[in-house]
CSV table of C-alpha atoms and ligand atoms in Angstrom, one decimal:
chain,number,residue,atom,x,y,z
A,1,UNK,CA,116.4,86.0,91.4
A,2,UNK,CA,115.1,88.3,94.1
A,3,UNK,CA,112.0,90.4,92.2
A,4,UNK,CA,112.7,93.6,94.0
A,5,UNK,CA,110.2,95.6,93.3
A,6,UNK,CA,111.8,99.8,92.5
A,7,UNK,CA,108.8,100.5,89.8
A,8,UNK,CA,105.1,100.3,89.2
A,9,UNK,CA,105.0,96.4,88.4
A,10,UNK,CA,101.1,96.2,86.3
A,11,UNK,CA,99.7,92.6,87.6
A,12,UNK,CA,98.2,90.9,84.0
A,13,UNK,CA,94.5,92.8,83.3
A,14,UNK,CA,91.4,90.6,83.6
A,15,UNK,CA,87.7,91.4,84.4
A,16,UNK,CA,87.4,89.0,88.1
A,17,UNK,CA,86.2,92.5,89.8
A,18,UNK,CA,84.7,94.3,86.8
A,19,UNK,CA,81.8,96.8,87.7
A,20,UNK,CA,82.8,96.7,91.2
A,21,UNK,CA,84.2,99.4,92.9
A,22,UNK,CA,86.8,99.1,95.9
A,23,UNK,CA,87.7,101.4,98.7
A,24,UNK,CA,91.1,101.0,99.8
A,25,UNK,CA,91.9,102.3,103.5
A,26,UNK,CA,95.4,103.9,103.4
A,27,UNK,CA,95.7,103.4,99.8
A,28,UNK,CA,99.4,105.5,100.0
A,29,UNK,CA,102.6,105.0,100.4
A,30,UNK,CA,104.5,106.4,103.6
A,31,UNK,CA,107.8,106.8,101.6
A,32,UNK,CA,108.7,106.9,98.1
A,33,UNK,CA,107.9,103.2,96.4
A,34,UNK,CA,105.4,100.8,96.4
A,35,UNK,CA,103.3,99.9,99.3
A,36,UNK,CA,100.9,97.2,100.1
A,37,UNK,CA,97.8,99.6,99.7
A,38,UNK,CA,99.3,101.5,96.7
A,39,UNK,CA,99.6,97.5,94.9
A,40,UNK,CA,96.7,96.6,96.0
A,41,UNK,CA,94.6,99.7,94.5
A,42,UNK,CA,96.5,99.3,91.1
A,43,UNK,CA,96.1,95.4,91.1
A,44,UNK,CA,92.1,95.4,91.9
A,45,UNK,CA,92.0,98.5,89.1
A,46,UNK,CA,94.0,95.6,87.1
A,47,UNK,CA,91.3,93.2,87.2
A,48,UNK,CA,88.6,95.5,86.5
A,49,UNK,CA,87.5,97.7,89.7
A,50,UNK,CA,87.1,101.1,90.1
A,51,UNK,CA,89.0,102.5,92.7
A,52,UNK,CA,88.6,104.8,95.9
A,53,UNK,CA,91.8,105.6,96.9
A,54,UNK,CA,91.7,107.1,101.1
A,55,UNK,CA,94.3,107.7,102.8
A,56,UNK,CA,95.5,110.6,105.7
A,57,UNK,CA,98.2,111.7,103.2
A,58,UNK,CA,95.6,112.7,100.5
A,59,UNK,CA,99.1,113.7,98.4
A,60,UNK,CA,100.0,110.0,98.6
A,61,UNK,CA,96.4,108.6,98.1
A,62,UNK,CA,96.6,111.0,94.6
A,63,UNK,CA,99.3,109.9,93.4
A,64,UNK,CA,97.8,106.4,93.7
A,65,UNK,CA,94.7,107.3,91.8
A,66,UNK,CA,96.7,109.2,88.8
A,67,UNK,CA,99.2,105.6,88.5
A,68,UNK,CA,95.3,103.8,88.2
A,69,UNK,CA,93.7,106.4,86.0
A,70,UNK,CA,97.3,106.1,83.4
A,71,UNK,CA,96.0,102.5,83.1
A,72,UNK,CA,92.5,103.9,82.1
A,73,UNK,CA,90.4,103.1,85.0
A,74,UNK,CA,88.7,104.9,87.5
A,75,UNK,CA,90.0,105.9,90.1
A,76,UNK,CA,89.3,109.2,93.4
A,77,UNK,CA,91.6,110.6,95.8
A,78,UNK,CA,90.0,110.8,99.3
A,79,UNK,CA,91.8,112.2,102.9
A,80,UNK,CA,90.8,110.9,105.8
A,81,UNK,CA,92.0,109.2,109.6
A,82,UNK,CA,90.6,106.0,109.4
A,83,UNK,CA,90.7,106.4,113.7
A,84,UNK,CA,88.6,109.5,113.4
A,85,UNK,CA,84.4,108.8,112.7
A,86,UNK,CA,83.3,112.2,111.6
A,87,UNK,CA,86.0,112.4,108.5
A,88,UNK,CA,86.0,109.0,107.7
A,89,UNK,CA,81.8,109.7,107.9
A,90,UNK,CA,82.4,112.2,105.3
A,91,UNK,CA,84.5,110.6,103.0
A,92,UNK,CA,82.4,107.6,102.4
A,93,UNK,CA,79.6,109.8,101.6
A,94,UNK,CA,81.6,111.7,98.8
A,95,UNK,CA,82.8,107.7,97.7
A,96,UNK,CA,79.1,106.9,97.8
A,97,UNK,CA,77.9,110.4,96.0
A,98,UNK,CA,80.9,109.4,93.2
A,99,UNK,CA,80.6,106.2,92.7
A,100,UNK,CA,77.3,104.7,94.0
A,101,UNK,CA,78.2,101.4,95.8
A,102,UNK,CA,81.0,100.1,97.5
A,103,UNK,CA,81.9,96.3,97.0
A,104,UNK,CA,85.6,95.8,98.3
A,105,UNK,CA,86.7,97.2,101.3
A,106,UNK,CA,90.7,96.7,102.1
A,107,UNK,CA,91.6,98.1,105.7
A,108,UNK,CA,95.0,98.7,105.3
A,109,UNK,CA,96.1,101.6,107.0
A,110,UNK,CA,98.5,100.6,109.5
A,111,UNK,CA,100.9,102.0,112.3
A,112,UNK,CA,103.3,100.8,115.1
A,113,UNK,CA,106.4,101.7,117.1
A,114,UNK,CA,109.2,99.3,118.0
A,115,UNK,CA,109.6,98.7,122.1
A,116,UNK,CA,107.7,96.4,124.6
A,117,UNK,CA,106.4,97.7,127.8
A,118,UNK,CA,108.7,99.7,129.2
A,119,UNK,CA,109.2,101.8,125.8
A,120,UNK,CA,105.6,102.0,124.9
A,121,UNK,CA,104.0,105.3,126.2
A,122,UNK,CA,100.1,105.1,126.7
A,123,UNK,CA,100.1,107.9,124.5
A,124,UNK,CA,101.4,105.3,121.5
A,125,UNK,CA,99.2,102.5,122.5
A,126,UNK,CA,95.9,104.9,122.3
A,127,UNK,CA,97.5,105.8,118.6
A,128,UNK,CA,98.2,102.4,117.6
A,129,UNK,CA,95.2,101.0,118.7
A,130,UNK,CA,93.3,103.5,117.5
A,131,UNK,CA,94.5,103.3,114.1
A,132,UNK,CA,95.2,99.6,113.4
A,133,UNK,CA,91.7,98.3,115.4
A,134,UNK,CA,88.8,101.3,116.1
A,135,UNK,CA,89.2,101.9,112.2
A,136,UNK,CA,87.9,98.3,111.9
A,137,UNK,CA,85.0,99.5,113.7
A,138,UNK,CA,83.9,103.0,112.1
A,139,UNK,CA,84.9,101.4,108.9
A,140,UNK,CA,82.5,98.5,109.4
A,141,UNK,CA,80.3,100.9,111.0
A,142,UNK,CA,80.0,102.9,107.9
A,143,UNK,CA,80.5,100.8,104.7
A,144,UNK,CA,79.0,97.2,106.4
A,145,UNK,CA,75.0,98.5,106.1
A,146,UNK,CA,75.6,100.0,102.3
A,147,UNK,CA,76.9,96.0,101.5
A,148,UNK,CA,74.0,94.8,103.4
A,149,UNK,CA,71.7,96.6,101.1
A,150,UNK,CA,73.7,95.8,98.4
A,151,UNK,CA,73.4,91.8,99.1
A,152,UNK,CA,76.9,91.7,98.8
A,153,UNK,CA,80.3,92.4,99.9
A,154,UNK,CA,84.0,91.9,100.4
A,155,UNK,CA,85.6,93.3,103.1
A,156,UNK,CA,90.0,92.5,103.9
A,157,UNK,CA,92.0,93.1,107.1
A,158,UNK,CA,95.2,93.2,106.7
A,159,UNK,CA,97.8,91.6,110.4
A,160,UNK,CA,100.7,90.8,110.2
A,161,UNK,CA,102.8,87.8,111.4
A,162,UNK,CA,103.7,90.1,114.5
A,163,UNK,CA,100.0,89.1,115.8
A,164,UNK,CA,100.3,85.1,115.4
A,165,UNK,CA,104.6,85.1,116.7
A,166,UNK,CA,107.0,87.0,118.8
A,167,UNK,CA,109.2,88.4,116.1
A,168,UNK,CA,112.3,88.2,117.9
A,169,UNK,CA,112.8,92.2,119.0
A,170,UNK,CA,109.8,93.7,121.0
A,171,UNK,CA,106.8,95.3,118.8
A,172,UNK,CA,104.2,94.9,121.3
A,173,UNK,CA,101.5,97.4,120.3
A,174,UNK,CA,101.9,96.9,116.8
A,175,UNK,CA,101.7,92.6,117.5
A,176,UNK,CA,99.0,93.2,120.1
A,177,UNK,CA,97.0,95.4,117.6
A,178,UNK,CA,97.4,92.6,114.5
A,179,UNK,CA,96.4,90.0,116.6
A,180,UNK,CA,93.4,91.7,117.1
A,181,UNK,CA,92.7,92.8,113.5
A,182,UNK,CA,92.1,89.1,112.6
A,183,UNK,CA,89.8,88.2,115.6
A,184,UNK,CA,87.8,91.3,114.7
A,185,UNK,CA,87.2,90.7,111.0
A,186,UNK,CA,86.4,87.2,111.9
A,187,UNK,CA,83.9,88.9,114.3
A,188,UNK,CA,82.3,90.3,111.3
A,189,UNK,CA,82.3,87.2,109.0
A,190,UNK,CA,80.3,85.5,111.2
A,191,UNK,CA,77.7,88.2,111.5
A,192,UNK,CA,77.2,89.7,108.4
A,193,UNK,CA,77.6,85.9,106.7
A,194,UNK,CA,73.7,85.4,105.5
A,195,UNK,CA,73.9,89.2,104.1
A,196,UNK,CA,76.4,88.7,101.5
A,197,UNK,CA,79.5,89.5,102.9
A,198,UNK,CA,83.0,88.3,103.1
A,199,UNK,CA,85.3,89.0,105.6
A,200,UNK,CA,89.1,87.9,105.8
A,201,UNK,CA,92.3,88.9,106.6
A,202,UNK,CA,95.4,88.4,105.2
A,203,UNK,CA,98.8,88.1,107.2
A,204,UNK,CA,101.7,89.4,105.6
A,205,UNK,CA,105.2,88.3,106.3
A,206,UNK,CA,108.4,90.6,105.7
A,207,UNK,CA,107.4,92.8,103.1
A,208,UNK,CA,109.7,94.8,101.2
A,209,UNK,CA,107.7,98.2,101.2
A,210,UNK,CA,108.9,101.6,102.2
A,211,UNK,CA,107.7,101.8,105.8
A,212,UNK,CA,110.5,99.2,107.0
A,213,UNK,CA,112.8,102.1,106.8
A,214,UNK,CA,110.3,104.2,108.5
A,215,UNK,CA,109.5,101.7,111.0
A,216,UNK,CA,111.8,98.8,111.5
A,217,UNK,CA,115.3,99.2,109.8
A,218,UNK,CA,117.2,100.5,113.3
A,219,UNK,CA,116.3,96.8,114.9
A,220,UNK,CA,118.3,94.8,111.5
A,221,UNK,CA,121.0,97.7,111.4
A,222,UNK,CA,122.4,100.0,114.1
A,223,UNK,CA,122.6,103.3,111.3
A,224,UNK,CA,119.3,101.9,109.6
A,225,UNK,CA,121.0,100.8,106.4
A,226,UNK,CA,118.6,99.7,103.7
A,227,UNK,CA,120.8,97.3,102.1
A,228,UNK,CA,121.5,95.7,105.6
A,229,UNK,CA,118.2,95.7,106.8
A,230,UNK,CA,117.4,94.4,103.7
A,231,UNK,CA,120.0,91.1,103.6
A,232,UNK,CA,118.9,90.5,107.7
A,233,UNK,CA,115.2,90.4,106.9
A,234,UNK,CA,115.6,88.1,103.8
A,235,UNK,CA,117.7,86.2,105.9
A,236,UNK,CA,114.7,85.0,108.0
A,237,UNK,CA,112.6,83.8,105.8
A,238,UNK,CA,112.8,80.0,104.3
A,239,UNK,CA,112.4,81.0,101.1
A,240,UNK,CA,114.9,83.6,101.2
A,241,UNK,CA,113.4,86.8,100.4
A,242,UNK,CA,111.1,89.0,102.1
A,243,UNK,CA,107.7,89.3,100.2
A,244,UNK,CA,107.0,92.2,97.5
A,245,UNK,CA,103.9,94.2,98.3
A,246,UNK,CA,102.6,92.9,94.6
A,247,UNK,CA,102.9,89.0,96.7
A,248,UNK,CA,100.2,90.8,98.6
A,249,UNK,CA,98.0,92.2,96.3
A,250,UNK,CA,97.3,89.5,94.3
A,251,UNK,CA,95.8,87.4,97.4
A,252,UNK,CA,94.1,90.8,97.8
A,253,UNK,CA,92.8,90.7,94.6
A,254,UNK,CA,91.6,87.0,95.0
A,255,UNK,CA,90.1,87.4,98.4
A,256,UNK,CA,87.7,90.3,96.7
A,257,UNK,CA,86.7,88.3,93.8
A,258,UNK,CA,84.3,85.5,93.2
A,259,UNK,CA,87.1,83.2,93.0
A,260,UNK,CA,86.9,83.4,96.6
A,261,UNK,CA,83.2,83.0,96.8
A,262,UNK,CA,83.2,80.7,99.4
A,263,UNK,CA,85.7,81.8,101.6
A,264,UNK,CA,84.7,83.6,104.7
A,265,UNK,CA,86.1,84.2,108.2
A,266,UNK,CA,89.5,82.7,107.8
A,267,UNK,CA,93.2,84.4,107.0
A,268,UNK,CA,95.4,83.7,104.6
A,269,UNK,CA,99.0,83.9,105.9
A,270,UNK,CA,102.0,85.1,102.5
A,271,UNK,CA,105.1,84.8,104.3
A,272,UNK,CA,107.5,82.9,102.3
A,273,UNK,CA,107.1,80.3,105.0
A,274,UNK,CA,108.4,82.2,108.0
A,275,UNK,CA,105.7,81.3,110.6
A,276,UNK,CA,106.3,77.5,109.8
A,277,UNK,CA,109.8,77.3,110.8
A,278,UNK,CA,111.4,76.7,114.0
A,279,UNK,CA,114.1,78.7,114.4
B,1,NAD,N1,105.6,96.0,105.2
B,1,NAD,C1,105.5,94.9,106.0
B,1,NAD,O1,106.5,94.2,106.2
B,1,NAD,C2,104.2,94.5,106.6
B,1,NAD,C3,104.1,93.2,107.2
B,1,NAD,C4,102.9,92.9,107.7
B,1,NAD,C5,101.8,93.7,107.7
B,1,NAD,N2,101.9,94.9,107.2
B,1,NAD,C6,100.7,95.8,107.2
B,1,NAD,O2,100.3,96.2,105.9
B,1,NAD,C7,99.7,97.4,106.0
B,1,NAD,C8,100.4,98.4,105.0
B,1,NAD,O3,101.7,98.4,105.3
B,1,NAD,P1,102.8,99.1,104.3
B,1,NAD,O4,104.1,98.5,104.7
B,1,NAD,O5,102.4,99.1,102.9
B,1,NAD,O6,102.8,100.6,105.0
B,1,NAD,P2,102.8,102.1,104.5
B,1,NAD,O7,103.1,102.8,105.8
B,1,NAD,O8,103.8,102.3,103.3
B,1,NAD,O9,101.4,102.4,104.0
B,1,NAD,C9,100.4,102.7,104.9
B,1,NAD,C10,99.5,103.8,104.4
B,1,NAD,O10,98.5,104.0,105.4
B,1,NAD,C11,98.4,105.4,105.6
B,1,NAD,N3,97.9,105.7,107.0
B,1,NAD,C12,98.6,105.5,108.1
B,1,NAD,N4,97.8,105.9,109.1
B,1,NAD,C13,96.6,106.4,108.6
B,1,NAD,C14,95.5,106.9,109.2
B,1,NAD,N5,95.3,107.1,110.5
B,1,NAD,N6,94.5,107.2,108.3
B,1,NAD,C15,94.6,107.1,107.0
B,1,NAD,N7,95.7,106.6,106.4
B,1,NAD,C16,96.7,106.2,107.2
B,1,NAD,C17,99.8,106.0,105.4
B,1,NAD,O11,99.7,107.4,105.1
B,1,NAD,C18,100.3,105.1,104.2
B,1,NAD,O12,100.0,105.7,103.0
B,1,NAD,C19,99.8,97.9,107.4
B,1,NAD,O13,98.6,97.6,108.1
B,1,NAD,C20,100.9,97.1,108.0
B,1,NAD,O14,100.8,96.9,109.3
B,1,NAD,C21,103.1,95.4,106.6
């Protein structure tokens, strides 16, 4: 059975990330549903965190906290560009003023537009780069000293299998930008190692979330029909079925907790086995 995923899906509650407190980067949803910051917020709040919820959208990044807070944890709304220093600055001050310490940091947010060279304006390859790599750096600029005081630390990029493979229609600033997600968070493994602080990535597959609409539908179906899109993306993958963001969220979850203790400066790739196959 394909687990679709049209409601809030609670992961089972445990205490791996009690008393910590995570800061999600683009913690919203760009369309009505479930995406793989909104799962990942609820799933660490699941297993014990509180949550800071940021996001550009600071309707979406609300909703997120209220879902959280329904389940009786903590959980703030923040808005903010992850590309742009002085309100991302900002925000992490009002996170630290509210909650004190910051011990998981996703880096989520995420944006790209279908088309290889010829397509791509250097206006959208500023944008893209901007937002899916220089957040990595004012994010780590900002939070990466309050876990070095703290003695510890999780930090999670997120790529995509568009930075390890050519995905079979041109997405070259979005591919170009992944790629370079992991190499940077592996950057800052290696650094911040002896202070505490972990730093992976995990590479998604084909996720079902609501930005494939958004984003990607028109290349699986000329009038960008869900259901279509939907069949030609499961279609690709060995096991049958694109990924839910939930598939996501629980590596998430792991990665932040001390079940991961020793795990630093690696990725973990969830894609049903899509990168493994030939064809
Ligand atoms: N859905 C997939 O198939 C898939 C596959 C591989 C990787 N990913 C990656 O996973 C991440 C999340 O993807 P999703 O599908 O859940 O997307 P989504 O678009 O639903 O969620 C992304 C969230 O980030 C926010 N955001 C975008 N730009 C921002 C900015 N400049 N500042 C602050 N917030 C911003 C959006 O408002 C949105 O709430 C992205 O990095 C994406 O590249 C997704």
């Amino acid at each position: 059975m394909n687990p679709r995923i049209t409601d809030l899906q609670l992961p089972a509650r445990s205490e791996k990330l009690k008393g910590r407190v995570a800061l999600i980067l683009g913690a919203g949803t760009s369309a009505p549903g479930v995406s793989i910051g909104k799962a990942s917020s609820i799933a660490m709040a699941c297993a014990g965190a509180s949550v800071a919820a940021l996001d550009f959208n600071l309707a979406a990044a609300q909703e997120v906290a209220q879902d959280i807070e329904s389940t009786g944890a903590k959980a703030i709304a923040y808005r903010a560009d992850v590309s742009n220093f002085d309100e991302m600055q900002s925000a992490i001050k009002r996170v630290m003023e509210d909650f004190g310490r910051i011990d998981i940091m996703q880096i989520n947010a995420g944006i790209g537009r279908v088309g290889g060279p010829a397509e791509t304006t250097l206006e959208d390859w500023d944008r893209i780069q901007k937002v899916n790599v220089e957040s990595i750096l004012i994010a780590a600029k900002l939070v990466a000293p309050i876990m070095v005081k703290q003695g510890s630390g999780s930090i999670i990029g997120v790529s995509s299998v568009a930075g390890m493979r050519y995905l079979g229609y041109p997405h070259l600033a979005y591919s170009v930008t992944k790629a370079a997600v992991t190499h940077f968070i592996k950057m800052l493994a290696q650094q911040y190692a002896g202070d505490g602080i972990r730093a992976n990535t995990i590479v998604p597959g084909l996720i079902d979330t609501p930005r494939i609409q958004k984003n990607v539908a028109k290349v699986f179906d000329a009038n960008a029909d869900m259901d279509n899109t939907r069949r030609a993306r499961d279609r690709q993958v060995p096991m049958g079925r694109m990924g839910t963001p939930w598939e996501i969220a629980s590596v998430a979850t792991f990665l932040a907790s001390d079940d991961a203790s020793y795990i630093t400066g690696t990725e973990i790739v969830v894609d049903g086995g899509l990168t493994g196959k030939f064809v």
